[in-house]
Amino acid sequence: MIIGVGIDVAEIERFGAALGRTPQLAERLFLERELLLPGGERRGIASLAARFAAKEALAKALGAPGGLLWTDAEVCVEDSGQPRLEVRGTVAARAAELGVRSWHVSLSHDAGVASAVVIAEG
């Protein structure tokens, strides 16, 4: 059963400008392993914007309650390239309240816009 669906878009240039203006913003939004590629190089802005959109979409799928911590949701990538979500803390607690047992996530970026869709399933 679908418990919630969320979708979000982020303008890549605007997101990059926000990160540039506020350097500590990246650390408030992402875990270090989300910021870095497997070889240790920093992810590109389009990739980070898509991850931010996924976290926004996740919050929407949970009913957009206050008090969720950005770093309690992590966007991971399988070896196959498929994205997945790992949740903990505040996000896991809200998901448990709603009966969420699994997540589906899709990320995209093109034409200056990053987007994400998240489905919470119970």
PDB file of C-alpha atoms in Angstrom:
ATOM      1  CA  MET A   1       0.000   0.000   0.000  1.00  0.00           C
ATOM      2  CA  ILE A   2       1.263   3.466  -0.864  1.00  0.00           C
ATOM      3  CA  ILE A   3       1.435   5.662   2.226  1.00  0.00           C
ATOM      4  CA  GLY A   4       2.781   8.806   0.599  1.00  0.00           C
ATOM      5  CA  VAL A   5       4.197  10.277  -2.588  1.00  0.00           C
ATOM      6  CA  GLY A   6       6.467  13.297  -2.826  1.00  0.00           C
ATOM      7  CA  ILE A   7       7.975  15.154  -5.754  1.00  0.00           C
ATOM      8  CA  ASP A   8      10.348  18.101  -5.799  1.00  0.00           C
ATOM      9  CA  VAL A   9      12.414  20.097  -8.266  1.00  0.00           C
ATOM     10  CA  ALA A  10      15.476  22.254  -7.670  1.00  0.00           C
ATOM     11  CA  GLU A  11      16.957  24.781 -10.081  1.00  0.00           C
ATOM     12  CA  ILE A  12      20.582  23.650 -10.296  1.00  0.00           C
ATOM     13  CA  GLU A  13      22.161  27.093 -10.740  1.00  0.00           C
ATOM     14  CA  ARG A  14      20.158  28.557  -7.858  1.00  0.00           C
ATOM     15  CA  PHE A  15      21.046  25.614  -5.610  1.00  0.00           C
ATOM     16  CA  GLY A  16      24.737  25.999  -6.489  1.00  0.00           C
ATOM     17  CA  ALA A  17      24.575  29.715  -5.707  1.00  0.00           C
ATOM     18  CA  ALA A  18      23.039  28.969  -2.293  1.00  0.00           C
ATOM     19  CA  LEU A  19      25.865  26.533  -1.525  1.00  0.00           C
ATOM     20  CA  GLY A  20      28.386  29.144  -2.643  1.00  0.00           C
ATOM     21  CA  ARG A  21      26.898  31.869  -0.442  1.00  0.00           C
ATOM     22  CA  THR A  22      26.645  29.622   2.609  1.00  0.00           C
ATOM     23  CA  PRO A  23      29.498  27.090   2.631  1.00  0.00           C
ATOM     24  CA  GLN A  24      28.239  25.327   5.787  1.00  0.00           C
ATOM     25  CA  LEU A  25      24.870  24.659   4.103  1.00  0.00           C
ATOM     26  CA  ALA A  26      26.218  21.514   2.424  1.00  0.00           C
ATOM     27  CA  GLU A  27      27.136  20.016   5.801  1.00  0.00           C
ATOM     28  CA  ARG A  28      23.642  20.819   7.168  1.00  0.00           C
ATOM     29  CA  LEU A  29      21.942  19.133   4.213  1.00  0.00           C
ATOM     30  CA  PHE A  30      24.181  16.159   3.457  1.00  0.00           C
ATOM     31  CA  LEU A  31      26.305  13.515   5.106  1.00  0.00           C
ATOM     32  CA  GLU A  32      29.937  13.495   3.982  1.00  0.00           C
ATOM     33  CA  ARG A  33      29.441  10.291   1.992  1.00  0.00           C
ATOM     34  CA  GLU A  34      26.643  12.020   0.033  1.00  0.00           C
ATOM     35  CA  LEU A  35      28.956  14.908  -0.826  1.00  0.00           C
ATOM     36  CA  LEU A  36      31.747  12.700  -2.171  1.00  0.00           C
ATOM     37  CA  LEU A  37      32.063  10.265  -5.034  1.00  0.00           C
ATOM     38  CA  PRO A  38      33.591   6.849  -4.259  1.00  0.00           C
ATOM     39  CA  GLY A  39      37.068   8.112  -5.250  1.00  0.00           C
ATOM     40  CA  GLY A  40      36.851  11.029  -2.806  1.00  0.00           C
ATOM     41  CA  GLU A  41      36.100  13.748  -5.376  1.00  0.00           C
ATOM     42  CA  ARG A  42      33.183  16.077  -4.544  1.00  0.00           C
ATOM     43  CA  ARG A  43      29.924  15.420  -6.380  1.00  0.00           C
ATOM     44  CA  GLY A  44      28.795  17.935  -8.961  1.00  0.00           C
ATOM     45  CA  ILE A  45      26.135  20.534  -8.202  1.00  0.00           C
ATOM     46  CA  ALA A  46      23.525  18.810 -10.392  1.00  0.00           C
ATOM     47  CA  SER A  47      23.941  15.575  -8.434  1.00  0.00           C
ATOM     48  CA  LEU A  48      23.698  17.401  -5.103  1.00  0.00           C
ATOM     49  CA  ALA A  49      20.632  19.328  -6.272  1.00  0.00           C
ATOM     50  CA  ALA A  50      18.939  16.017  -7.179  1.00  0.00           C
ATOM     51  CA  ARG A  51      19.755  14.640  -3.716  1.00  0.00           C
ATOM     52  CA  PHE A  52      18.331  17.783  -2.118  1.00  0.00           C
ATOM     53  CA  ALA A  53      15.171  17.378  -4.210  1.00  0.00           C
ATOM     54  CA  ALA A  54      14.932  13.757  -2.997  1.00  0.00           C
ATOM     55  CA  LYS A  55      15.093  14.871   0.636  1.00  0.00           C
ATOM     56  CA  GLU A  56      12.367  17.455   0.000  1.00  0.00           C
ATOM     57  CA  ALA A  57      10.263  14.827  -1.799  1.00  0.00           C
ATOM     58  CA  LEU A  58      10.805  12.417   1.107  1.00  0.00           C
ATOM     59  CA  ALA A  59       9.508  15.012   3.579  1.00  0.00           C
ATOM     60  CA  LYS A  60       6.435  15.535   1.391  1.00  0.00           C
ATOM     61  CA  ALA A  61       5.813  11.782   1.238  1.00  0.00           C
ATOM     62  CA  LEU A  62       5.813  11.808   5.059  1.00  0.00           C
ATOM     63  CA  GLY A  63       3.286  14.656   5.207  1.00  0.00           C
ATOM     64  CA  ALA A  64       5.908  17.415   5.584  1.00  0.00           C
ATOM     65  CA  PRO A  65       6.002  17.405   9.387  1.00  0.00           C
ATOM     66  CA  GLY A  66       8.306  19.810  11.191  1.00  0.00           C
ATOM     67  CA  GLY A  67      11.365  18.611  13.041  1.00  0.00           C
ATOM     68  CA  LEU A  68      12.897  16.305  10.428  1.00  0.00           C
ATOM     69  CA  LEU A  69      16.678  16.534  10.176  1.00  0.00           C
ATOM     70  CA  TRP A  70      18.151  16.681   6.672  1.00  0.00           C
ATOM     71  CA  THR A  71      20.960  14.310   7.620  1.00  0.00           C
ATOM     72  CA  ASP A  72      18.513  11.693   8.926  1.00  0.00           C
ATOM     73  CA  ALA A  73      17.769  10.864   5.273  1.00  0.00           C
ATOM     74  CA  GLU A  74      20.600   9.676   3.058  1.00  0.00           C
ATOM     75  CA  VAL A  75      20.524   9.205  -0.693  1.00  0.00           C
ATOM     76  CA  CYS A  76      22.722   6.221  -1.574  1.00  0.00           C
ATOM     77  CA  VAL A  77      23.487   4.646  -4.931  1.00  0.00           C
ATOM     78  CA  GLU A  78      23.634   0.908  -5.571  1.00  0.00           C
ATOM     79  CA  ASP A  79      26.475  -0.540  -7.662  1.00  0.00           C
ATOM     80  CA  SER A  80      23.896  -0.783 -10.458  1.00  0.00           C
ATOM     81  CA  GLY A  81      23.420   3.012 -10.323  1.00  0.00           C
ATOM     82  CA  GLN A  82      19.937   2.775  -8.817  1.00  0.00           C
ATOM     83  CA  PRO A  83      19.348   5.321  -6.032  1.00  0.00           C
ATOM     84  CA  ARG A  84      17.945   4.252  -2.679  1.00  0.00           C
ATOM     85  CA  LEU A  85      17.100   5.952   0.608  1.00  0.00           C
ATOM     86  CA  GLU A  86      18.419   5.157   4.055  1.00  0.00           C
ATOM     87  CA  VAL A  87      16.583   6.782   6.944  1.00  0.00           C
ATOM     88  CA  ARG A  88      17.400   7.109  10.636  1.00  0.00           C
ATOM     89  CA  GLY A  89      16.521   9.263  13.627  1.00  0.00           C
ATOM     90  CA  THR A  90      13.700  11.765  13.078  1.00  0.00           C
ATOM     91  CA  VAL A  91      12.881  10.516   9.585  1.00  0.00           C
ATOM     92  CA  ALA A  92      12.800   6.851  10.626  1.00  0.00           C
ATOM     93  CA  ALA A  93      10.559   7.720  13.588  1.00  0.00           C
ATOM     94  CA  ARG A  94       8.018   9.533  11.379  1.00  0.00           C
ATOM     95  CA  ALA A  95       8.131   6.714   8.824  1.00  0.00           C
ATOM     96  CA  ALA A  96       7.472   4.169  11.590  1.00  0.00           C
ATOM     97  CA  GLU A  97       4.486   6.223  12.841  1.00  0.00           C
ATOM     98  CA  LEU A  98       2.971   6.016   9.364  1.00  0.00           C
ATOM     99  CA  GLY A  99       3.875   2.352   8.827  1.00  0.00           C
ATOM    100  CA  VAL A 100       6.413   2.898   6.033  1.00  0.00           C
ATOM    101  CA  ARG A 101       8.385  -0.264   5.314  1.00  0.00           C
ATOM    102  CA  SER A 102      10.081   0.555   2.025  1.00  0.00           C
ATOM    103  CA  TRP A 103      11.006   3.456  -0.196  1.00  0.00           C
ATOM    104  CA  HIS A 104      11.164   4.026  -3.925  1.00  0.00           C
ATOM    105  CA  VAL A 105      13.190   6.959  -5.249  1.00  0.00           C
ATOM    106  CA  SER A 106      13.945   8.333  -8.690  1.00  0.00           C
ATOM    107  CA  LEU A 107      16.406  11.159  -9.404  1.00  0.00           C
ATOM    108  CA  SER A 108      16.928  13.165 -12.567  1.00  0.00           C
ATOM    109  CA  HIS A 109      18.633  16.327 -13.766  1.00  0.00           C
ATOM    110  CA  ASP A 110      18.437  17.976 -17.163  1.00  0.00           C
ATOM    111  CA  ALA A 111      18.027  21.429 -18.690  1.00  0.00           C
ATOM    112  CA  GLY A 112      19.121  23.178 -15.504  1.00  0.00           C
ATOM    113  CA  VAL A 113      16.640  21.433 -13.217  1.00  0.00           C
ATOM    114  CA  ALA A 114      17.086  18.525 -10.797  1.00  0.00           C
ATOM    115  CA  SER A 115      14.048  16.503  -9.769  1.00  0.00           C
ATOM    116  CA  ALA A 116      13.133  13.609  -7.523  1.00  0.00           C
ATOM    117  CA  VAL A 117      10.134  11.445  -6.791  1.00  0.00           C
ATOM    118  CA  VAL A 118       9.802   9.449  -3.564  1.00  0.00           C
ATOM    119  CA  ILE A 119       7.154   6.834  -2.803  1.00  0.00           C
ATOM    120  CA  ALA A 120       6.687   5.605   0.759  1.00  0.00           C
ATOM    121  CA  GLU A 121       5.231   2.096   0.864  1.00  0.00           C
ATOM    122  CA  GLY A 122       3.745   0.218   3.808  1.00  0.00           C
TER     123      GLY A 122
END
